[in-house]
Tab-separated table of C-alpha atoms in Angstrom:
chain	number	residue	atom	x	y	z
A	26	MET	CA	27.850	-21.737	-2.074
A	27	ASP	CA	25.972	-23.911	-0.633
A	28	SER	CA	28.176	-27.181	-0.435
A	29	ARG	CA	25.704	-29.335	1.563
A	30	VAL	CA	23.602	-32.180	0.063
A	31	HIS	CA	19.588	-31.564	0.264
A	32	LEU	CA	17.721	-34.258	0.123
A	33	ALA	CA	13.660	-34.793	0.513
A	34	VAL	CA	12.109	-37.380	2.356
A	35	ASP	CA	8.544	-38.093	2.351
A	36	ILE	CA	8.497	-39.216	6.108
A	37	MET	CA	4.721	-40.203	6.235
A	38	SER	CA	5.207	-42.919	3.381
A	39	GLY	CA	5.338	-46.702	3.077
A	40	ASP	CA	3.412	-49.083	5.257
A	41	PHE	CA	5.127	-47.951	8.819
A	42	GLY	CA	5.408	-44.343	8.537
A	43	PRO	CA	7.743	-42.389	10.696
A	44	ARG	CA	8.170	-45.294	12.920
A	45	VAL	CA	10.550	-46.986	10.157
A	46	THR	CA	11.269	-43.778	8.202
A	47	LEU	CA	12.518	-41.447	10.422
A	48	PRO	CA	14.979	-43.601	12.245
A	49	ALA	CA	16.055	-44.908	8.916
A	50	ALA	CA	16.559	-41.261	7.664
A	51	LEU	CA	18.540	-40.157	10.592
A	52	ALA	CA	21.042	-43.084	10.657
A	53	VAL	CA	22.100	-41.505	7.066
A	54	LEU	CA	22.126	-38.337	8.535
A	55	ALA	CA	24.726	-39.377	11.069
A	56	ALA	CA	26.694	-40.913	8.862
A	57	HIS	CA	26.837	-38.038	6.010
A	58	PRO	CA	28.123	-34.552	7.536
A	59	ARG	CA	27.505	-32.999	4.430
A	60	LEU	CA	23.940	-33.996	4.372
A	61	HIS	CA	20.618	-31.553	5.223
A	62	LEU	CA	17.615	-33.541	5.174
A	63	HIS	CA	14.188	-32.084	4.652
A	64	LEU	CA	11.487	-34.197	6.355
A	65	VAL	CA	8.422	-33.971	4.599
A	66	GLY	CA	5.060	-34.972	6.577
A	67	ASN	CA	2.549	-34.056	9.154
A	68	ALA	CA	5.066	-31.636	11.580
A	69	PRO	CA	3.329	-33.173	15.174
A	70	ASP	CA	4.252	-36.935	13.930
A	71	ILE	CA	7.556	-36.160	12.931
A	72	GLU	CA	8.675	-33.575	15.972
A	73	PRO	CA	8.308	-35.976	19.038
A	74	HIS	CA	10.909	-38.429	17.199
A	75	LEU	CA	13.605	-35.931	17.179
A	76	VAL	CA	13.827	-34.839	21.263
A	77	GLN	CA	16.586	-37.100	21.430
A	78	CYS	CA	18.347	-36.218	17.587
A	79	PRO	CA	21.886	-34.503	18.751
A	80	ALA	CA	22.208	-30.903	18.446
A	81	ASP	CA	24.797	-30.928	15.533
A	82	GLN	CA	22.139	-33.543	13.624
A	83	ARG	CA	19.094	-31.217	14.491
A	84	GLY	CA	20.850	-28.345	12.834
A	85	ARG	CA	21.219	-30.194	9.713
A	86	LEU	CA	17.111	-31.044	9.613
A	87	SER	CA	14.286	-29.139	7.919
A	88	ILE	CA	10.459	-30.096	8.628
A	89	VAL	CA	8.261	-29.262	5.710
A	90	HIS	CA	4.755	-29.720	7.202
A	91	ALA	CA	2.288	-31.635	4.634
A	92	PRO	CA	-0.469	-33.019	6.737
A	93	VAL	CA	-2.283	-35.278	4.300
A	94	THR	CA	-0.612	-38.843	3.285
A	95	LEU	CA	-1.619	-40.417	-0.205
A	96	PRO	CA	-2.885	-44.135	-0.006
A	97	ALA	CA	-0.749	-46.910	-0.960
A	98	ASP	CA	-3.071	-47.450	-3.684
A	99	CYS	CA	-3.051	-44.039	-4.891
A	100	SER	CA	-3.504	-43.709	-8.850
A	101	PRO	CA	-2.090	-41.253	-10.942
A	102	ARG	CA	-5.151	-39.727	-11.713
A	103	ASP	CA	-5.799	-39.403	-8.069
A	104	ALA	CA	-2.285	-38.495	-6.946
A	105	LEU	CA	-2.448	-35.541	-9.612
A	106	ARG	CA	-5.911	-34.594	-8.612
A	107	GLY	CA	-5.293	-35.183	-4.565
A	108	SER	CA	-4.558	-32.671	-1.919
A	109	GLN	CA	-1.678	-30.601	-2.577
A	110	ASP	CA	-0.898	-30.638	1.376
A	111	SER	CA	0.540	-34.371	0.648
A	112	SER	CA	3.669	-35.637	1.748
A	113	LEU	CA	4.502	-36.498	-1.938
A	114	HIS	CA	3.560	-33.399	-3.236
A	115	GLY	CA	5.700	-31.783	-1.026
A	116	CYS	CA	8.787	-33.643	-1.890
A	117	PHE	CA	8.396	-32.783	-5.450
A	118	ARG	CA	7.423	-29.481	-4.721
A	119	LEU	CA	10.924	-28.744	-2.934
A	120	LEU	CA	12.730	-30.606	-6.082
A	121	ALA	CA	10.992	-28.571	-8.819
A	122	GLU	CA	12.066	-25.619	-6.650
A	123	GLN	CA	15.617	-26.893	-6.403
A	124	GLN	CA	15.120	-26.284	-3.083
A	125	VAL	CA	16.733	-30.183	-2.771
A	126	ALA	CA	18.805	-32.205	-5.332
A	127	GLY	CA	16.793	-35.724	-4.715
A	128	ALA	CA	13.620	-36.955	-2.892
A	129	VAL	CA	12.982	-40.487	-1.508
A	130	SER	CA	9.409	-41.975	-1.091
A	131	ALA	CA	7.893	-45.506	0.358
A	132	GLY	CA	5.112	-44.558	-1.545
A	133	SER	CA	2.995	-45.403	-4.166
A	134	THR	CA	4.864	-46.246	-7.476
A	135	ALA	CA	2.146	-44.782	-9.635
A	136	ALA	CA	1.550	-41.972	-7.969
A	137	LEU	CA	5.117	-41.457	-7.267
A	138	MET	CA	5.740	-41.534	-11.772
A	139	ALA	CA	2.901	-39.338	-12.027
A	140	LEU	CA	3.747	-36.709	-9.820
A	141	GLY	CA	7.228	-36.747	-10.669
A	142	ARG	CA	6.521	-36.437	-14.471
A	143	HIS	CA	4.151	-33.567	-13.563
A	144	ARG	CA	5.872	-31.545	-10.982
A	145	VAL	CA	9.828	-32.215	-11.941
A	146	SER	CA	10.838	-31.215	-15.650
A	147	MET	CA	12.852	-34.291	-17.374
A	148	LEU	CA	16.322	-33.756	-18.534
A	149	PRO	CA	16.926	-32.331	-22.231
A	150	SER	CA	16.125	-35.037	-25.132
A	151	PHE	CA	14.331	-37.628	-22.567
A	152	ALA	CA	10.482	-37.770	-23.092
A	153	ARG	CA	9.405	-40.389	-20.067
A	154	PRO	CA	11.391	-41.397	-17.017
A	155	ALA	CA	12.470	-44.998	-16.539
A	156	LEU	CA	11.963	-47.545	-13.584
A	157	CYS	CA	15.418	-48.732	-12.673
A	158	SER	CA	16.059	-51.258	-9.772
A	159	ALA	CA	19.262	-53.289	-8.856
A	160	LEU	CA	20.062	-56.857	-9.480
A	161	PRO	CA	22.528	-59.055	-7.482
A	162	THR	CA	24.687	-61.136	-9.605
A	163	GLU	CA	27.361	-63.248	-9.324
A	164	ALA	CA	29.609	-60.453	-10.031
A	165	GLY	CA	28.051	-58.235	-7.688
A	166	THR	CA	25.061	-55.799	-9.269
A	167	SER	CA	23.370	-55.056	-12.386
A	168	TYR	CA	20.801	-52.520	-13.226
A	169	MET	CA	18.078	-53.128	-14.963
A	170	LEU	CA	15.539	-50.567	-16.618
A	171	ASP	CA	13.044	-49.985	-17.536
A	172	LEU	CA	10.684	-52.119	-15.256
A	173	GLY	CA	7.176	-50.999	-15.866
A	174	ALA	CA	7.151	-47.165	-16.544
A	175	ASN	CA	7.026	-47.646	-20.130
A	176	VAL	CA	5.216	-50.731	-21.496
A	177	GLU	CA	6.266	-50.061	-25.147
A	178	ALA	CA	9.913	-48.630	-25.711
A	179	ASP	CA	11.210	-47.414	-29.484
A	180	SER	CA	14.767	-47.752	-30.179
A	181	LEU	CA	15.190	-43.955	-28.910
A	182	SER	CA	14.022	-44.933	-25.813
A	183	LEU	CA	15.957	-47.961	-25.384
A	184	HIS	CA	19.263	-46.050	-26.225
A	185	GLU	CA	18.074	-42.847	-23.355
A	186	PHE	CA	17.299	-46.286	-20.659
A	187	GLY	CA	21.186	-47.277	-21.922
A	188	LEU	CA	22.538	-43.488	-21.124
A	189	LEU	CA	20.763	-43.750	-17.999
A	190	GLY	CA	21.245	-46.900	-16.428
A	191	ALA	CA	25.107	-46.455	-17.123
A	192	ALA	CA	24.858	-42.657	-15.305
A	193	LEU	CA	23.738	-44.755	-12.575
A	194	ALA	CA	26.247	-47.192	-12.764
A	195	ARG	CA	29.014	-44.847	-12.670
A	196	ALA	CA	27.474	-43.161	-9.699
A	197	LEU	CA	26.694	-45.982	-7.325
A	198	ASP	CA	29.792	-48.372	-8.236
A	199	GLY	CA	32.393	-45.900	-9.788
A	200	LEU	CA	32.252	-47.731	-13.220
A	201	GLU	CA	34.108	-45.737	-15.626
A	202	GLN	CA	33.171	-47.781	-18.476
A	203	PRO	CA	29.466	-50.032	-17.010
A	204	ARG	CA	28.922	-52.667	-19.401
A	205	VAL	CA	25.326	-51.860	-21.242
A	206	ALA	CA	23.450	-54.757	-22.769
A	207	LEU	CA	20.251	-55.515	-24.195
A	208	LEU	CA	17.759	-58.060	-23.091
A	209	SER	CA	16.677	-60.318	-25.691
A	210	ASN	CA	15.697	-64.047	-26.952
A	211	GLY	CA	18.776	-64.723	-27.971
A	212	VAL	CA	22.415	-63.176	-28.289
A	213	GLU	CA	23.095	-63.202	-32.138
A	214	ALA	CA	22.610	-60.013	-34.006
A	215	SER	CA	19.578	-61.294	-35.975
A	216	LYS	CA	17.545	-61.550	-32.519
A	217	GLY	CA	15.081	-59.249	-30.868
A	218	ASN	CA	12.463	-57.114	-32.757
A	219	THR	CA	13.025	-54.177	-35.061
A	220	ALA	CA	13.044	-51.870	-32.166
A	221	MET	CA	15.591	-53.752	-30.209
A	222	ARG	CA	17.966	-54.273	-33.150
A	223	GLU	CA	17.861	-50.546	-33.994
A	224	ALA	CA	18.660	-49.617	-30.418
A	225	ALA	CA	21.552	-51.978	-30.629
A	226	ALA	CA	22.537	-50.006	-33.772
A	227	ARG	CA	22.137	-46.655	-31.860
A	228	LEU	CA	24.116	-48.048	-28.210
A	229	GLU	CA	26.980	-49.505	-30.729
A	230	ALA	CA	27.323	-45.936	-32.587
A	231	ASP	CA	27.487	-44.304	-29.095
A	232	ALA	CA	30.977	-43.513	-27.608
A	233	ALA	CA	29.821	-42.605	-24.415
A	234	ILE	CA	28.386	-46.300	-23.933
A	235	ASN	CA	30.426	-49.410	-23.476
A	236	TYR	CA	27.800	-51.385	-25.357
A	237	CYS	CA	28.402	-55.461	-25.001
A	238	GLY	CA	25.648	-56.704	-27.037
A	239	TYR	CA	22.269	-59.071	-26.152
A	240	ILE	CA	21.872	-61.153	-23.173
A	241	GLU	CA	19.393	-63.696	-22.302
A	242	GLY	CA	16.872	-63.886	-19.475
A	243	SER	CA	18.958	-66.588	-18.130
A	244	ASP	CA	21.962	-64.525	-17.657
A	245	LEU	CA	19.862	-62.012	-15.726
A	246	PHE	CA	22.197	-63.014	-12.496
A	247	ALA	CA	25.495	-63.766	-14.333
A	248	GLY	CA	27.164	-60.575	-13.982
A	249	LYS	CA	27.593	-60.367	-17.965
A	250	ALA	CA	26.618	-56.847	-18.217
A	251	ASP	CA	26.226	-54.034	-15.681
A	252	VAL	CA	23.329	-52.312	-16.953
A	253	ILE	CA	20.376	-54.213	-18.747
A	254	VAL	CA	18.194	-52.306	-21.000
A	255	CYS	CA	14.739	-53.645	-22.441
A	256	ASP	CA	10.987	-52.202	-22.318
A	257	GLY	CA	8.946	-51.790	-19.472
A	258	LEU	CA	6.919	-54.918	-20.435
A	259	VAL	CA	9.721	-57.377	-20.625
A	260	GLY	CA	11.619	-55.937	-17.948
A	261	ASN	CA	8.713	-56.392	-15.349
A	262	VAL	CA	7.652	-60.036	-16.869
A	263	ALA	CA	11.218	-60.767	-16.442
A	264	LEU	CA	11.556	-59.296	-12.804
A	265	LYS	CA	8.298	-60.726	-11.741
A	266	THR	CA	9.231	-64.567	-13.003
A	267	ALA	CA	12.895	-64.127	-11.106
A	268	GLU	CA	11.013	-62.916	-7.592
A	269	GLY	CA	8.502	-65.831	-8.283
A	270	THR	CA	11.057	-68.336	-9.290
A	271	ALA	CA	13.106	-67.527	-5.923
A	272	HIS	CA	10.342	-67.942	-3.823
A	273	TYR	CA	9.356	-71.126	-5.387
A	274	ALA	CA	12.731	-72.517	-5.061
A	275	ALA	CA	12.861	-71.630	-1.213
A	276	GLY	CA	9.477	-73.543	-0.891
A	277	ARG	CA	10.496	-76.467	-2.221
A	278	LEU	CA	13.481	-76.271	-0.280
A	279	ALA	CA	12.133	-75.970	3.115
A	280	GLN	CA	9.476	-78.694	2.187
A	281	SER	CA	12.622	-80.937	1.555
A	282	PHE	CA	14.156	-80.137	4.801
A	283	ARG	CA	10.973	-81.003	6.218
A	284	ARG	CA	10.291	-84.176	5.044
A	285	HIS	CA	12.983	-86.398	6.859
A	286	TRP	CA	14.475	-85.948	10.365
A	287	TRP	CA	18.195	-86.000	8.821
A	288	LEU	CA	17.695	-83.200	6.185
A	289	ARG	CA	15.915	-81.040	9.379
A	290	LEU	CA	19.938	-81.800	10.656
A	291	LEU	CA	21.303	-80.907	7.476
A	292	ALA	CA	19.209	-77.646	7.036
A	293	ARG	CA	20.668	-76.252	10.763
A	294	ALA	CA	24.026	-76.773	9.104
A	295	ALA	CA	23.215	-75.024	5.355
A	296	ALA	CA	21.067	-72.067	7.640
A	297	PRO	CA	24.042	-69.675	7.348
A	298	ALA	CA	24.971	-70.208	3.546
A	299	MET	CA	20.820	-69.827	2.977
A	300	ARG	CA	20.543	-66.939	4.887
A	301	GLU	CA	23.811	-65.202	2.746
A	302	VAL	CA	21.588	-66.035	-0.308
A	303	GLU	CA	18.574	-64.783	0.967
A	304	GLU	CA	20.290	-61.573	1.881
A	305	ALA	CA	21.688	-61.570	-1.588
A	306	LEU	CA	18.035	-61.456	-2.841
A	307	SER	CA	16.955	-59.365	-0.184
A	308	ALA	CA	15.271	-55.674	-1.736
A	309	ASP	CA	16.131	-54.403	1.860
A	310	LEU	CA	19.982	-54.423	1.147
A	311	HIS	CA	19.437	-53.007	-2.635
A	312	GLY	CA	17.622	-50.166	-1.467
A	313	GLY	CA	14.741	-49.248	-4.033
A	314	ALA	CA	14.023	-48.526	-7.255
A	315	PHE	CA	15.478	-45.179	-9.574
A	316	LEU	CA	13.081	-43.124	-11.568
A	317	LEU	CA	15.803	-41.952	-13.848
A	318	GLY	CA	15.122	-39.046	-16.564
A	319	LEU	CA	14.062	-36.421	-14.257
A	320	ASN	CA	15.437	-33.304	-13.347
A	321	GLY	CA	16.908	-34.638	-10.025
A	322	VAL	CA	17.178	-37.917	-8.021
A	323	VAL	CA	13.967	-39.863	-7.330
A	324	VAL	CA	14.546	-43.379	-5.330
A	325	LYS	CA	11.132	-45.317	-4.569
A	326	SER	CA	11.521	-47.588	-1.319
A	327	HIS	CA	9.308	-50.741	-1.099
A	328	GLY	CA	6.175	-49.728	0.754
A	329	GLY	CA	7.021	-52.840	3.350
A	330	SER	CA	10.493	-51.891	3.919
A	331	ASN	CA	12.064	-51.784	7.139
A	332	ARG	CA	14.643	-49.517	8.484
A	333	VAL	CA	17.363	-51.098	6.737
A	334	GLY	CA	15.398	-50.995	3.507
A	335	PHE	CA	14.672	-47.459	3.500
A	336	GLY	CA	17.897	-46.489	4.976
A	337	ALA	CA	19.533	-48.221	1.925
A	338	ALA	CA	17.269	-46.103	-0.461
A	339	VAL	CA	18.217	-42.620	1.178
A	340	GLU	CA	21.848	-43.742	0.957
A	341	GLN	CA	21.589	-44.602	-2.587
A	342	ALA	CA	19.925	-40.963	-3.140
A	343	VAL	CA	22.963	-39.369	-1.111
A	344	GLN	CA	25.343	-41.435	-3.186
A	345	CYS	CA	23.925	-40.177	-6.614
A	346	ILE	CA	23.918	-36.924	-5.411
A	347	GLU	CA	27.245	-36.623	-4.264
A	348	GLN	CA	28.539	-38.218	-7.417
A	349	ASP	CA	26.868	-35.331	-9.651
A	350	MET	CA	24.822	-38.098	-11.657
A	351	VAL	CA	21.811	-35.860	-12.852
A	352	PRO	CA	24.009	-32.594	-13.361
A	353	GLY	CA	26.746	-34.947	-15.047
A	354	LEU	CA	24.404	-36.602	-17.524
A	355	ALA	CA	22.693	-33.417	-18.521
A	356	ARG	CA	26.351	-32.053	-19.376
A	357	TYR	CA	26.714	-35.166	-21.600
A	358	LEU	CA	23.515	-34.362	-23.532
A	359	ASP	CA	24.408	-31.030	-23.704
A	360	LYS	CA	27.538	-32.082	-25.285
A	361	GLN	CA	26.036	-34.496	-27.487
A	362	GLU	CA	23.691	-31.707	-28.815
A	363	THR	CA	26.524	-29.209	-29.663
A	364	GLN	CA	28.467	-32.017	-31.755
A	365	THR	CA	25.455	-32.917	-33.752
A	366	GLN	CA	24.578	-29.389	-34.353
């Protein structure tokens, strides 16, 4: 029985391609002796980067030749109709054929979602994948979903998002009973729309979910929940608003420091603390977004990721595979279905 962790990496993806993706992937390979990477991309662009790779690591690498790179602005339709020789197609082909347990790419989110859903089967009982990402909080990390894959979601979908997010929190953070909350316009049980109130009842009745009620947008970073559930419209707006607010606050702070010489001196003294805050908010240290619900681990790294950011995405995919996240969730769903028959 093969005990290795097999992971496909879209080497041609992102703004910088192999210059970033290959060194990042190889660094993770060196840290995980059981890891076997399937490097998907244009072989002539990949092979020169492997010359200095140690022999023991080189034996844990496979090159899957895929000469075509999908553009960063690739639409779902173009992705589905595009060349079967693209590196993203190659990653999902390996995942669909179960040659790998997961895939990592920094390509187009729209293409990733379209190809993932088209080429890879969904887990039982799940209708659509959900996009999930980590948020830094006062207590550590929270996972928020959906972030745009499903603009509208009924109560059943929101319940599914809770299951998916809890499985991710268990796999990455080792939480036995991650707290799951619904993002709403208030904490009272009467708040939210009909779908949200019905979802609250579903989550509360599910013994596998540690449901902790509603939270408001002002508590996104307070660490009151390990998993934050909402539909894709609310999630995407909330995330973009938070990012915009952070940029605005940083800009205003920089203006204030430049206004007077004594404030510039204060800025130097405060620089370490400011860097710490910047690192906490940086996507580079939080890896990528997860496409949850597929029968395999799929992580989407930011297109502009540097080596640290892409490496964090690869590391997260490895952790999810090692923690048996997808098979574990499938076993839970089978058990639930058996109990209801």
